Amino acid sequence: MGAEEDKKLIIDTLKGKKTKTKFYLKDFNNMFPERRPREVSKLVNEMVAEGLLEYWSTGSTTMIGLKGAGIQHETEDSDQ
Amino acid sequence: MGYDAKNPMKDRITDIGPRDYKEFLPPVIKKNFGKWLYHEILEPGVLLHVSESGEKVFTVRVGGARLMSVTHIREICDIADKHCDGYVRWTTRNNIEFMVDSEAKLKPLMEDLEKRKFAGGSLKFPRGGTGAGLTNIVHTQGWLHCHTAAIDASGVVKAVMDELYEDFGKMRLPAHVRISLACCLNMCGAVHCSDIAILGVHRKPPMVDHDNLANMCEIPLAVASCPTGAIKTTTVDGKKSVEVNNDKCMYCGNCFTMCPAMPLADAEGSGVAILVGGKLSNRITAPMFSKVVVPFLPNEPPRWPQTVEAVKKILNAYAKDAKKYERLGDWAARISWERFFEKTDLPFTEHLIDDYRFAYTTWRTSTQFKF
Amino acid sequence: MVKRKTPMLDELEKGKWPSFVSDIKQEAESRNETDVDLQTPKEVCDDLLDLLELSFKDREGHWKHGGIAGVFGYGGGVIGRYCDRPEEFPAVKDFHTLRVNQPSSYFYRTEFLRKICELWERRGSGLTNMHGSTGDIILLGTTTPQIEEIFWELTHNLKQDLGGSGSNLRTPNCCIGKSRCEFACYDTQEACRNLTMEFQDELHRPSFGYKFKMKFDGCPNGCVASIARSDMSVIGTWKDDIRIDQEAVQAYVAGEFKPDGGGFAGRDWGPFDIVKEVIDLCPTHCMAWNGKKLGINNRECNRCMHCINTMPRALRIGKETGASILFGAKAPILEGAQLSTLTIPFMRMEEPFNEIKELVGKIWDWWSEEGRSRERLGELMQRKGFAKFLDVCGVKADPRMIKEPRSNPYIFWKEADIPGGWERDIKDFRKRHQK
């Protein structure tokens, strides 16, 4: 199993990145080099469903980050 | 009943996919599914399909703007309810198709469609888009909704289709002509295999708003967004920012998507390129790409006269000179590109010679040219 | 309500072609008069027209991208947009788009369309695209709080899901198929729906480094353009003989039937000439006409469809039908445009479509493993080589897959394929050759 440990590893790794809050799926694969990419994407999607992570889309590509982290267009707009 | 923001997961339904198309097939279609024998085009925009069973379906194809209000869709529903037992369909090229199961129902349907006009005077349901003619232009969002658009989409399409309207309903061309429009080179609607493609292009690298960039964007993402690696980090007046290597920029706007402090579009810099000679069908010749024949025309709202004129020149030269069944690209290949530029009266400039990744494959490597 | 001034857009109300400006205006009026309990700003169409007029004046767009990906738990289906002049155009301050997965081939009952209209008038701008380039019904422009509400109503009341965007499987699409086309070599609509349902997870949640598109064309005419714009193009074809009705051929020759179903009727091209218009245009020259009888050497036919398109009442596709499967098409960005490459010359396409599903699975595994972020399958195929791709698919090389053999001799041999391998003894060499 170890799913909780995996999730902790993801969260700790993302928190450790100082300048960046959005990541490609590939960056998550690199955290688990011995796993099949499809297993990792399932885990990431599960963490989104649990509200730990969230998607951010360029329209053509989807990125993933810690929920609420980074610059969001909403926050930019809501201060008017 | 309804969505509860405090309890968003309550009774949540996901992953149900689209509605089953079988619910939406008109009875005559459902009954003769897979049994169609042949078709005829009775007149422009009117199709007849005959089944093994002897049953027939008559289709009236009409053009529509891809942008459509619910008021307009409701009107389409009213027509479908009145004439087509409540069934209607769209085509891949934004046309609307009304189907009836007997010839007697055809005429009242056509008359009904013909008389409907928008308040401004344009037709709501022009009939056509069949056979060796022009069909509807497929296009992208343009200034109406897109952030990287170099040109408008709906406006250019309207201007071109007004001018080419006769050919939508006439079937007088040597073969099908497919015109497509994409408002930037990312082509969220692919146009690279069209007989005539109208493409929005930018020509100025992004500006960098150094004062605000660090607050508006995540710098590593802006750097990573560039497909050619033209963006790197820098510091300007003590503020973290980025700089763009203008020589490497291909004006795609990916950085602007990630970072709104790097605007790209420009009244003078952005405009239209025209490509011709692509096709998708395997008929006679294999599918092929469109080629750039006009590198740039300015944005000229509201009616883009130079763009319309260039499209007309190409279409007229083709209509006059090509053989029956010959697609635009096959015609150009047969007569040679030197003759294409003569006959269309389009200027040839060095911008039209490829200097990108596979450039050499398009250079002349023989002495077989025409004076 | 102040009537806005849009002199440039008003120009686009003239002319015969349906005017989107007139249509937006009629929606604007309808919103002003309606007694529907609108959940989005009443002035949304007015502000949109004004903003577009400003773009026409400035010759620059006025939108910013937003990062919204989907509804909660979905990584696709919604595109975020914000206006860059929100104070002047408050009704389109946030103007997000939803992609709604279309039913196969865009057939509708009006009852369903009316429900979509009702929902979108109330909770959106009332403006749509019928349809977007990928195929979805596009609901154009709503505010952030409405997105979950719309999704709830779509799924509960309309039994209808969103489509794909971002690094997801994009909404699959198909041609009209057997519904109303005699050329359809397999049931494109069912294949499209079946695979859409099979891959719901991949459609809604990012599973790859970039987008993946699949499209289903019923025959080599390619009405849904799969060969140019989908990572997987499934194109109908047949293996046996074109069926000929010789009497009908005679009728074409006699001028009783018109070529291309009458599609050339707008010009006088002279009487139909079967030799000039069919026999001589056949790309493989596998047809003959002796004045009485049409002959086809089917073994040499490459199924381009020209003769069938020209004489649909006389010629029909074969009976042993299925599909060719091609991979890797994409628009030019970044390395240049690619058309799909023929990989599986023939596959039967029958429910439950297990063979193609297994193939897709193998390819996705490889692409997820080896692909870079934002690398389309076609680019990966180029980078790793087509031989590697065939290996992944478990398919043997076949001359049908190429236009011509390579013209350079720089073959990357595998060590295992060379007798004795690559390890050699230099001492042994020195026994035969001096320094």
Short mmCIF file of N, CA and C in Angstrom, two decimals, chain B residues 155-163 300-309, chain C residues 8-17 19 56:
data_model
loop_
_atom_site.label_atom_id
_atom_site.label_comp_id
_atom_site.label_asym_id
_atom_site.label_seq_id
_atom_site.Cartn_x
_atom_site.Cartn_y
_atom_site.Cartn_z
N GLY B 155 -15.87 37.60 -37.80
CA GLY B 155 -15.97 38.77 -38.67
C GLY B 155 -15.35 38.51 -40.04
N VAL B 156 -14.17 37.90 -40.05
CA VAL B 156 -13.50 37.60 -41.32
C VAL B 156 -14.33 36.59 -42.11
N VAL B 157 -14.84 35.59 -41.41
CA VAL B 157 -15.65 34.55 -42.08
C VAL B 157 -16.89 35.19 -42.72
N LYS B 158 -17.56 36.05 -41.97
CA LYS B 158 -18.75 36.72 -42.50
C LYS B 158 -18.39 37.54 -43.75
N ALA B 159 -17.28 38.27 -43.69
CA ALA B 159 -16.86 39.11 -44.82
C ALA B 159 -16.56 38.25 -46.04
N VAL B 160 -15.85 37.13 -45.84
CA VAL B 160 -15.49 36.27 -46.97
C VAL B 160 -16.74 35.58 -47.52
N MET B 161 -17.58 35.05 -46.65
CA MET B 161 -18.76 34.31 -47.13
C MET B 161 -19.77 35.22 -47.82
N ASP B 162 -19.88 36.47 -47.37
CA ASP B 162 -20.76 37.41 -48.08
C ASP B 162 -20.31 37.55 -49.53
N GLU B 163 -18.98 37.66 -49.68
CA GLU B 163 -18.42 37.89 -51.00
C GLU B 163 -18.49 36.64 -51.88
N GLU B 300 -8.01 44.40 -41.16
CA GLU B 300 -8.81 45.52 -41.67
C GLU B 300 -10.27 45.36 -41.30
N PRO B 301 -10.58 45.46 -40.02
CA PRO B 301 -11.99 45.37 -39.66
C PRO B 301 -12.76 46.56 -40.23
N PRO B 302 -14.03 46.45 -40.48
CA PRO B 302 -14.83 45.27 -40.18
C PRO B 302 -14.91 44.25 -41.33
N ARG B 303 -14.35 44.56 -42.51
CA ARG B 303 -14.61 43.66 -43.64
C ARG B 303 -13.35 43.11 -44.32
N TRP B 304 -12.20 43.36 -43.78
CA TRP B 304 -10.95 42.74 -44.27
C TRP B 304 -10.87 42.71 -45.80
N PRO B 305 -10.96 43.86 -46.47
CA PRO B 305 -11.05 43.86 -47.93
C PRO B 305 -9.86 43.18 -48.64
N GLN B 306 -8.64 43.38 -48.14
CA GLN B 306 -7.50 42.76 -48.83
C GLN B 306 -7.52 41.24 -48.71
N THR B 307 -7.95 40.75 -47.56
CA THR B 307 -8.03 39.30 -47.37
C THR B 307 -9.10 38.72 -48.29
N VAL B 308 -10.26 39.38 -48.31
CA VAL B 308 -11.36 38.91 -49.16
C VAL B 308 -10.91 38.91 -50.62
N GLU B 309 -10.20 39.97 -51.02
CA GLU B 309 -9.75 40.10 -52.40
C GLU B 309 -8.77 38.97 -52.78
N MET C 8 -18.85 49.55 -36.38
CA MET C 8 -18.10 48.62 -37.22
C MET C 8 -18.80 47.27 -37.29
N LEU C 9 -19.26 46.79 -36.14
CA LEU C 9 -19.97 45.50 -36.15
C LEU C 9 -21.25 45.59 -36.97
N ASP C 10 -21.88 46.75 -36.92
CA ASP C 10 -23.13 46.90 -37.68
C ASP C 10 -22.92 46.65 -39.17
N GLU C 11 -21.71 46.96 -39.65
CA GLU C 11 -21.38 46.65 -41.05
C GLU C 11 -21.54 45.17 -41.35
N LEU C 12 -21.30 44.36 -40.34
CA LEU C 12 -21.37 42.91 -40.53
C LEU C 12 -22.80 42.37 -40.40
N GLU C 13 -23.75 43.27 -40.28
CA GLU C 13 -25.16 42.82 -40.36
C GLU C 13 -25.63 42.80 -41.80
N LYS C 14 -24.87 43.52 -42.65
CA LYS C 14 -25.25 43.56 -44.08
C LYS C 14 -24.77 42.30 -44.78
N GLY C 15 -25.17 42.12 -46.01
CA GLY C 15 -24.75 40.95 -46.78
C GLY C 15 -25.65 39.76 -46.52
N LYS C 16 -25.51 38.74 -47.36
CA LYS C 16 -26.46 37.63 -47.29
C LYS C 16 -26.13 36.58 -46.24
N TRP C 17 -24.84 36.33 -46.02
CA TRP C 17 -24.46 35.24 -45.12
C TRP C 17 -24.96 35.52 -43.70
N SER C 19 -25.59 36.61 -40.20
CA SER C 19 -24.77 37.54 -39.44
C SER C 19 -24.74 37.17 -37.96
N PHE C 56 -12.28 45.53 -32.70
CA PHE C 56 -12.26 45.93 -34.12
C PHE C 56 -11.55 47.28 -34.26
#
